[in-house]
mmCIF file of C-alpha atoms and ligand atoms in Angstrom:
data_model
loop_
_atom_site.group_PDB
_atom_site.id
_atom_site.type_symbol
_atom_site.label_atom_id
_atom_site.label_comp_id
_atom_site.label_asym_id
_atom_site.label_seq_id
_atom_site.Cartn_x
_atom_site.Cartn_y
_atom_site.Cartn_z
ATOM 1 C CA UNK A 11 38.781 237.924 173.692
ATOM 2 C CA UNK A 12 42.048 238.928 172.275
ATOM 3 C CA UNK A 13 42.897 238.235 168.452
ATOM 4 C CA UNK A 14 45.917 236.257 168.267
ATOM 5 C CA UNK A 15 48.603 238.292 166.043
ATOM 6 C CA UNK A 16 50.077 235.345 163.756
ATOM 7 C CA UNK A 17 52.192 236.096 160.454
ATOM 8 C CA UNK A 18 51.463 232.027 159.912
ATOM 9 C CA UNK A 19 50.503 231.967 156.348
ATOM 10 C CA UNK A 20 50.158 227.734 156.614
ATOM 11 C CA UNK A 21 47.577 226.529 154.213
ATOM 12 C CA UNK A 22 47.716 229.381 152.085
ATOM 13 C CA UNK A 23 47.316 230.070 149.180
ATOM 14 C CA UNK A 24 49.088 232.828 147.364
ATOM 15 C CA UNK A 25 49.538 235.056 144.119
ATOM 16 C CA UNK A 26 52.913 236.639 143.506
ATOM 17 C CA UNK A 27 53.255 238.499 140.306
ATOM 18 C CA UNK A 28 56.478 240.004 138.478
ATOM 19 C CA UNK A 29 58.573 237.266 140.818
ATOM 20 C CA UNK A 30 60.742 236.009 138.607
ATOM 21 C CA UNK A 31 63.131 238.843 139.935
ATOM 22 C CA UNK A 32 63.539 241.706 142.261
ATOM 23 C CA UNK A 33 60.957 242.673 145.101
ATOM 24 C CA UNK A 34 58.748 240.291 143.592
ATOM 25 C CA UNK A 35 61.127 237.141 144.051
ATOM 26 C CA UNK A 36 61.876 238.611 147.901
ATOM 27 C CA UNK A 37 58.352 238.338 148.605
ATOM 28 C CA UNK A 38 57.764 235.233 147.304
ATOM 29 C CA UNK A 39 60.444 233.504 149.343
ATOM 30 C CA UNK A 40 59.578 235.271 152.447
ATOM 31 C CA UNK A 41 55.785 234.084 151.828
ATOM 32 C CA UNK A 42 56.592 230.501 152.093
ATOM 33 C CA UNK A 43 59.104 230.599 154.057
ATOM 34 C CA UNK A 44 56.136 231.433 156.395
ATOM 35 C CA UNK A 45 54.248 228.784 155.048
ATOM 36 C CA UNK A 46 51.787 229.705 152.099
ATOM 37 C CA UNK A 47 52.355 227.439 149.158
ATOM 38 C CA UNK A 48 53.145 230.156 146.273
ATOM 39 C CA UNK A 49 52.625 230.376 142.703
ATOM 40 C CA UNK A 50 54.958 232.780 141.393
ATOM 41 C CA UNK A 51 54.480 234.319 137.688
ATOM 42 C CA UNK A 52 55.592 236.386 135.805
ATOM 43 C CA UNK A 53 56.249 236.498 131.716
ATOM 44 C CA UNK A 54 59.093 233.434 131.250
ATOM 45 C CA UNK A 55 58.091 230.510 133.107
ATOM 46 C CA UNK A 56 61.905 229.514 132.999
ATOM 47 C CA UNK A 57 62.720 232.187 135.266
ATOM 48 C CA UNK A 58 59.477 231.449 137.433
ATOM 49 C CA UNK A 59 60.740 228.345 137.435
ATOM 50 C CA UNK A 60 63.805 228.756 138.543
ATOM 51 C CA UNK A 61 62.804 231.126 141.804
ATOM 52 C CA UNK A 62 60.481 228.149 142.258
ATOM 53 C CA UNK A 63 63.279 226.066 142.608
ATOM 54 C CA UNK A 64 65.146 227.934 145.390
ATOM 55 C CA UNK A 65 61.829 228.049 147.603
ATOM 56 C CA UNK A 66 61.603 224.118 146.631
ATOM 57 C CA UNK A 67 65.349 223.652 147.984
ATOM 58 C CA UNK A 68 64.577 225.621 150.844
ATOM 59 C CA UNK A 69 61.839 223.674 152.506
ATOM 60 C CA UNK A 70 58.668 225.887 150.770
ATOM 61 C CA UNK A 71 56.112 225.077 148.169
ATOM 62 C CA UNK A 72 55.702 227.403 145.090
ATOM 63 C CA UNK A 73 54.490 226.461 141.598
ATOM 64 C CA UNK A 74 55.639 228.664 138.352
ATOM 65 C CA UNK A 75 52.842 229.800 136.058
ATOM 66 C CA UNK A 76 53.577 231.980 133.551
ATOM 67 C CA UNK A 77 51.160 235.397 132.947
ATOM 68 C CA UNK A 78 51.071 238.683 131.005
ATOM 69 C CA UNK A 79 49.569 241.149 132.892
ATOM 70 C CA UNK A 80 49.017 243.432 129.947
ATOM 71 C CA UNK A 81 46.876 240.160 128.608
ATOM 72 C CA UNK A 82 43.116 239.525 129.679
ATOM 73 C CA UNK A 83 43.728 235.985 128.268
ATOM 74 C CA UNK A 84 46.222 235.250 130.226
ATOM 75 C CA UNK A 85 45.041 236.267 133.227
ATOM 76 C CA UNK A 86 42.232 234.225 132.843
ATOM 77 C CA UNK A 87 43.806 231.763 131.853
ATOM 78 C CA UNK A 88 46.248 232.413 135.049
ATOM 79 C CA UNK A 89 42.797 232.128 137.192
ATOM 80 C CA UNK A 90 41.736 229.129 135.777
ATOM 81 C CA UNK A 91 44.701 227.075 136.914
ATOM 82 C CA UNK A 92 44.456 228.602 139.751
ATOM 83 C CA UNK A 93 40.281 227.320 140.426
ATOM 84 C CA UNK A 94 40.924 224.446 138.561
ATOM 85 C CA UNK A 95 43.860 222.875 141.212
ATOM 86 C CA UNK A 96 43.440 224.784 144.886
ATOM 87 C CA UNK A 97 39.817 225.796 144.762
ATOM 88 C CA UNK A 98 41.207 228.929 146.343
ATOM 89 C CA UNK A 99 42.866 232.199 146.489
ATOM 90 C CA UNK A 100 43.949 234.017 150.445
ATOM 91 C CA UNK A 101 46.924 236.090 148.856
ATOM 92 C CA UNK A 102 48.011 238.306 145.258
ATOM 93 C CA UNK A 103 50.204 240.366 145.562
ATOM 94 C CA UNK A 104 49.995 242.744 142.657
ATOM 95 C CA UNK A 105 53.941 243.544 141.858
ATOM 96 C CA UNK A 106 54.602 243.557 138.357
ATOM 97 C CA UNK A 107 54.586 245.919 136.351
ATOM 98 C CA UNK A 108 56.536 248.017 133.446
ATOM 99 C CA UNK A 109 58.046 251.315 132.439
ATOM 100 C CA UNK A 110 58.823 251.988 129.549
ATOM 101 C CA UNK A 111 59.601 255.433 128.518
ATOM 102 C CA UNK A 112 61.771 258.292 129.877
ATOM 103 C CA UNK A 113 61.296 260.985 128.790
ATOM 104 C CA UNK A 114 59.585 264.497 128.440
ATOM 105 C CA UNK A 115 55.465 263.794 129.195
ATOM 106 C CA UNK A 116 54.713 265.880 126.389
ATOM 107 C CA UNK A 117 56.442 263.631 124.091
ATOM 108 C CA UNK A 118 54.707 260.535 125.404
ATOM 109 C CA UNK A 119 53.916 258.231 122.592
ATOM 110 C CA UNK A 120 50.827 256.730 122.111
ATOM 111 C CA UNK A 121 51.892 252.628 122.182
ATOM 112 C CA UNK A 122 53.435 253.135 125.149
ATOM 113 C CA UNK A 123 51.091 255.224 127.059
ATOM 114 C CA UNK A 124 48.518 252.299 126.487
ATOM 115 C CA UNK A 125 51.384 249.756 127.392
ATOM 116 C CA UNK A 126 51.717 251.817 130.788
ATOM 117 C CA UNK A 127 47.921 251.688 131.652
ATOM 118 C CA UNK A 128 47.103 248.121 130.517
ATOM 119 C CA UNK A 129 49.944 246.118 132.936
ATOM 120 C CA UNK A 130 50.151 248.545 135.531
ATOM 121 C CA UNK A 131 45.802 249.704 135.802
ATOM 122 C CA UNK A 132 44.043 247.588 133.958
ATOM 123 C CA UNK A 133 46.735 244.198 134.731
ATOM 124 C CA UNK A 134 46.390 245.333 138.629
ATOM 125 C CA UNK A 135 42.419 246.020 138.134
ATOM 126 C CA UNK A 136 41.562 242.608 136.734
ATOM 127 C CA UNK A 137 44.387 240.609 138.953
ATOM 128 C CA UNK A 138 42.273 241.996 141.641
ATOM 129 C CA UNK A 139 38.973 241.131 141.036
ATOM 130 C CA UNK A 140 39.549 238.207 139.984
ATOM 131 C CA UNK A 141 41.115 237.895 142.812
ATOM 132 C CA UNK A 142 38.752 239.139 144.999
ATOM 133 C CA UNK A 143 36.126 236.743 143.402
ATOM 134 C CA UNK A 144 37.812 233.714 143.906
ATOM 135 C CA UNK A 145 38.714 234.588 147.669
ATOM 136 C CA UNK A 146 35.769 235.614 148.114
ATOM 137 C CA UNK A 147 34.250 231.968 147.924
ATOM 138 C CA UNK A 148 36.738 231.222 150.852
ATOM 139 C CA UNK A 149 35.582 234.045 152.835
ATOM 140 C CA UNK A 150 38.341 236.350 152.072
ATOM 141 C CA UNK A 151 41.642 237.065 151.585
ATOM 142 C CA UNK A 152 44.365 239.830 151.034
ATOM 143 C CA UNK A 153 45.546 241.911 148.401
ATOM 144 C CA UNK A 154 48.848 244.163 147.982
ATOM 145 C CA UNK A 155 49.728 246.139 146.007
ATOM 146 C CA UNK A 156 52.963 247.430 144.428
ATOM 147 C CA UNK A 157 52.749 250.886 143.893
ATOM 148 C CA UNK A 158 55.038 253.304 143.896
ATOM 149 C CA UNK A 159 56.500 256.756 145.839
ATOM 150 C CA UNK A 160 56.059 257.945 142.193
ATOM 151 C CA UNK A 161 52.655 257.758 142.519
ATOM 152 C CA UNK A 162 52.697 260.460 144.970
ATOM 153 C CA UNK A 163 55.540 262.286 143.561
ATOM 154 C CA UNK A 164 55.540 261.738 139.794
ATOM 155 C CA UNK A 165 58.851 260.140 139.021
ATOM 156 C CA UNK A 166 61.051 263.324 136.537
ATOM 157 C CA UNK A 167 60.546 262.600 132.819
ATOM 158 C CA UNK A 168 58.195 259.062 133.925
ATOM 159 C CA UNK A 169 55.004 260.745 133.759
ATOM 160 C CA UNK A 170 52.664 257.344 132.471
ATOM 161 C CA UNK A 171 54.350 255.188 134.840
ATOM 162 C CA UNK A 172 54.097 257.942 137.888
ATOM 163 C CA UNK A 173 50.222 257.851 137.152
ATOM 164 C CA UNK A 174 49.369 254.981 136.808
ATOM 165 C CA UNK A 175 50.819 254.114 139.821
ATOM 166 C CA UNK A 176 48.731 256.919 140.873
ATOM 167 C CA UNK A 177 46.101 254.986 140.254
ATOM 168 C CA UNK A 178 47.020 251.519 141.820
ATOM 169 C CA UNK A 179 46.693 253.701 145.080
ATOM 170 C CA UNK A 180 42.432 255.176 144.494
ATOM 171 C CA UNK A 181 42.296 251.510 143.600
ATOM 172 C CA UNK A 182 43.836 249.641 146.708
ATOM 173 C CA UNK A 183 41.390 252.389 148.325
ATOM 174 C CA UNK A 184 38.135 251.628 146.093
ATOM 175 C CA UNK A 185 38.980 247.192 147.196
ATOM 176 C CA UNK A 186 39.794 248.467 149.911
ATOM 177 C CA UNK A 187 35.949 249.689 150.118
ATOM 178 C CA UNK A 188 34.124 247.626 147.739
ATOM 179 C CA UNK A 189 35.802 243.908 148.883
ATOM 180 C CA UNK A 190 35.814 244.412 152.873
ATOM 181 C CA UNK A 191 32.051 243.341 153.899
ATOM 182 C CA UNK A 192 33.506 240.324 151.372
ATOM 183 C CA UNK A 193 36.544 240.052 153.783
ATOM 184 C CA UNK A 194 38.950 240.783 151.358
ATOM 185 C CA UNK A 195 41.424 243.486 152.246
ATOM 186 C CA UNK A 196 43.389 245.834 149.987
ATOM 187 C CA UNK A 197 46.751 247.527 150.676
ATOM 188 C CA UNK A 198 49.157 249.375 149.011
ATOM 189 C CA UNK A 199 52.577 248.933 149.133
ATOM 190 C CA UNK A 200 54.758 252.219 148.890
ATOM 191 C CA UNK A 201 58.552 251.335 147.961
ATOM 192 C CA UNK A 202 61.355 254.293 147.297
ATOM 193 C CA UNK A 203 64.258 253.874 144.739
ATOM 194 C CA UNK A 204 64.950 249.956 145.609
ATOM 195 C CA UNK A 205 68.293 248.074 144.040
ATOM 196 C CA UNK A 206 66.605 246.123 141.165
ATOM 197 C CA UNK A 207 66.768 245.356 136.940
ATOM 198 C CA UNK A 208 64.279 247.684 136.695
ATOM 199 C CA UNK A 209 65.768 250.877 138.768
ATOM 200 C CA UNK A 210 69.276 249.721 137.175
ATOM 201 C CA UNK A 211 69.906 252.846 135.340
ATOM 202 C CA UNK A 212 68.960 255.056 137.655
ATOM 203 C CA UNK A 213 71.454 253.078 140.290
ATOM 204 C CA UNK A 214 73.496 252.410 138.396
ATOM 205 C CA UNK A 215 74.339 256.005 137.511
ATOM 206 C CA UNK A 216 76.188 257.901 140.099
ATOM 207 C CA UNK A 217 75.478 261.263 139.029
ATOM 208 C CA UNK A 218 71.196 260.634 138.727
ATOM 209 C CA UNK A 219 71.902 258.389 142.586
ATOM 210 C CA UNK A 220 73.581 260.850 143.281
ATOM 211 C CA UNK A 221 70.560 263.504 143.124
ATOM 212 C CA UNK A 222 68.395 260.619 143.774
ATOM 213 C CA UNK A 223 69.520 260.056 147.277
ATOM 214 C CA UNK A 224 70.150 263.645 148.544
ATOM 215 C CA UNK A 225 66.075 263.299 148.469
ATOM 216 C CA UNK A 226 66.114 260.378 150.995
ATOM 217 C CA UNK A 227 66.756 260.623 154.285
ATOM 218 C CA UNK A 228 68.268 257.707 154.926
ATOM 219 C CA UNK A 229 70.805 258.055 151.684
ATOM 220 C CA UNK A 230 70.467 254.852 150.430
ATOM 221 C CA UNK A 231 68.787 253.267 147.460
ATOM 222 C CA UNK A 232 66.517 250.015 149.888
ATOM 223 C CA UNK A 233 67.468 246.385 148.962
ATOM 224 C CA UNK A 234 64.764 244.639 147.269
ATOM 225 C CA UNK A 235 63.976 241.564 151.022
ATOM 226 C CA UNK A 236 63.431 245.002 152.871
ATOM 227 C CA UNK A 237 60.441 245.907 150.495
ATOM 228 C CA UNK A 238 59.336 241.701 151.799
ATOM 229 C CA UNK A 239 58.272 242.592 155.408
ATOM 230 C CA UNK A 240 56.203 244.822 154.976
ATOM 231 C CA UNK A 241 54.182 242.523 152.021
ATOM 232 C CA UNK A 242 54.015 239.646 154.502
ATOM 233 C CA UNK A 243 52.701 242.434 157.222
ATOM 234 C CA UNK A 244 49.661 243.242 154.659
ATOM 235 C CA UNK A 245 48.903 239.697 153.662
ATOM 236 C CA UNK A 246 49.047 237.380 156.631
ATOM 237 C CA UNK A 247 46.327 238.020 160.169
ATOM 238 C CA UNK A 248 48.932 240.627 161.588
ATOM 239 C CA UNK A 249 46.790 242.619 159.514
ATOM 240 C CA UNK A 250 43.424 241.532 159.621
ATOM 241 C CA UNK A 251 41.933 244.858 160.429
ATOM 242 C CA UNK A 252 44.214 246.855 158.467
ATOM 243 C CA UNK A 253 42.775 248.011 154.912
ATOM 244 C CA UNK A 254 43.100 251.103 152.582
ATOM 245 C CA UNK A 255 46.428 251.557 153.624
ATOM 246 C CA UNK A 256 49.486 253.442 152.001
ATOM 247 C CA UNK A 257 52.649 251.653 153.644
ATOM 248 C CA UNK A 258 55.474 253.608 152.595
ATOM 249 C CA UNK A 259 58.334 251.701 152.282
ATOM 250 C CA UNK A 260 60.809 254.539 150.930
ATOM 251 C CA UNK A 261 64.202 255.140 153.274
ATOM 252 C CA UNK A 262 61.859 258.574 154.496
ATOM 253 C CA UNK A 263 61.803 260.376 150.989
ATOM 254 C CA UNK A 264 58.152 260.834 151.144
ATOM 255 C CA UNK A 265 58.452 262.074 154.715
ATOM 256 C CA UNK A 266 60.821 265.637 153.837
HETATM 257 N N1 NAP B 15 63.012 249.092 141.950
HETATM 258 C C1 NAP B 15 62.617 250.591 142.085
HETATM 259 O O1 NAP B 15 63.176 251.138 142.318
HETATM 260 C C2 NAP B 15 60.967 250.654 142.585
HETATM 261 C C3 NAP B 15 60.417 252.017 143.268
HETATM 262 C C4 NAP B 15 59.105 252.113 143.123
HETATM 263 C C5 NAP B 15 58.111 250.627 142.960
HETATM 264 N N2 NAP B 15 58.655 249.229 141.969
HETATM 265 C C6 NAP B 15 57.565 248.615 142.194
HETATM 266 O O2 NAP B 15 57.722 247.664 142.293
HETATM 267 C C7 NAP B 15 57.686 246.207 141.637
HETATM 268 C C8 NAP B 15 58.427 245.337 141.352
HETATM 269 O O3 NAP B 15 59.584 245.913 140.545
HETATM 270 P P1 NAP B 15 61.054 245.867 140.511
HETATM 271 O O4 NAP B 15 61.638 246.652 140.545
HETATM 272 O O5 NAP B 15 61.667 244.210 141.516
HETATM 273 O O6 NAP B 15 61.485 245.153 139.003
HETATM 274 P P2 NAP B 15 61.993 243.784 138.338
HETATM 275 O O7 NAP B 15 63.483 243.036 139.087
HETATM 276 O O8 NAP B 15 62.364 244.130 136.943
HETATM 277 O O9 NAP B 15 60.856 243.034 138.241
HETATM 278 C C9 NAP B 15 59.629 242.868 137.542
HETATM 279 C C10 NAP B 15 59.224 241.652 137.357
HETATM 280 O O10 NAP B 15 57.688 242.358 136.939
HETATM 281 C C11 NAP B 15 57.895 240.832 135.772
HETATM 282 N N3 NAP B 15 57.240 241.921 134.815
HETATM 283 C C12 NAP B 15 57.694 242.959 133.772
HETATM 284 N N4 NAP B 15 56.653 242.863 133.412
HETATM 285 C C13 NAP B 15 55.254 241.942 133.664
HETATM 286 C C14 NAP B 15 54.244 241.846 132.612
HETATM 287 N N5 NAP B 15 53.919 242.585 131.816
HETATM 288 N N6 NAP B 15 53.092 240.789 132.768
HETATM 289 C C15 NAP B 15 53.678 239.830 133.823
HETATM 290 N N7 NAP B 15 54.919 239.769 134.883
HETATM 291 C C16 NAP B 15 56.241 241.475 134.340
HETATM 292 C C17 NAP B 15 59.589 240.869 135.168
HETATM 293 O O11 NAP B 15 59.652 238.831 134.732
HETATM 294 P P3 NAP B 15 59.598 238.887 133.164
HETATM 295 O O12 NAP B 15 60.017 240.539 132.725
HETATM 296 O O13 NAP B 15 60.038 237.054 133.107
HETATM 297 O O14 NAP B 15 57.848 239.181 132.903
HETATM 298 C C18 NAP B 15 59.824 240.883 136.594
HETATM 299 O O15 NAP B 15 59.465 239.315 137.286
HETATM 300 C C19 NAP B 15 56.901 247.091 140.659
HETATM 301 O O16 NAP B 15 55.863 247.235 140.457
HETATM 302 C C20 NAP B 15 57.506 248.871 140.253
HETATM 303 O O17 NAP B 15 56.475 249.945 139.562
HETATM 304 C C21 NAP B 15 60.178 249.362 141.803
#
């Protein structure tokens, strides 16, 4: 019998990390528009609450829980609160990441290396492993990892960041394979250059922007809202047979 295609998230509990602004905020808003109760998370409670307030004004359902994903005890605390209050998790969007160093790869300071790995690899990994276990208790769910085109083509002078994003792509496939039997899907979204605070130096420096756009067939940067539809698709039952997929949302950058 044919399975109906649905983007409806009514009754689903979703966590979106790094949801206080940029791509994460747009994903949180779209998931809420489609019926999910969204846990809006980042390091700053007040900034998360502002996003929650916007969702609620629009008739959606959301709550703010601060969590620094580079801190293991904060991940534990987030999951204790989600499991205690909701008893389930259906969707996890791993979106919060850090890129603290621009410079030659051979000059990467060990403290910068460690911070980037702790947030972008260990953070995604333990958010996913806790999330997958909680999802499995109720028959499964969907993990969406926001990686980057730099996980495929390293960003110039963004070596350690790019390496961690390559690890997220590998992590996506590893979780997809090992968690499929528990009903947990895991997919990655690879944004190209997107107009957020994260990329503000690149987007707001005309010479750098011109150089970057020369490699983008669509010749423009993305708006953060242009990442949200792909996340909704991967999170929803419309993608019920999709796991381990790597979805480029990059204006054609990786196709050249
Ligand atoms: N913008 C681009 O061009 C681009 C391209 C490819 C991939 N990406 C990826 O897209 C994702 C979102 O980036 P964005 O461009 O939307 O950046 P953004 O606008 O700077 O937002 C980053 C979000 O992450 C939160 N955050 C930062 N460090 C955190 C931590 N350690 N723990 C928890 N939350 C943290 C920030 O809030 P707080 O400061 O309150 O914690 C904020 O909500 C990242 O994974 C990034 O690698 C972006």
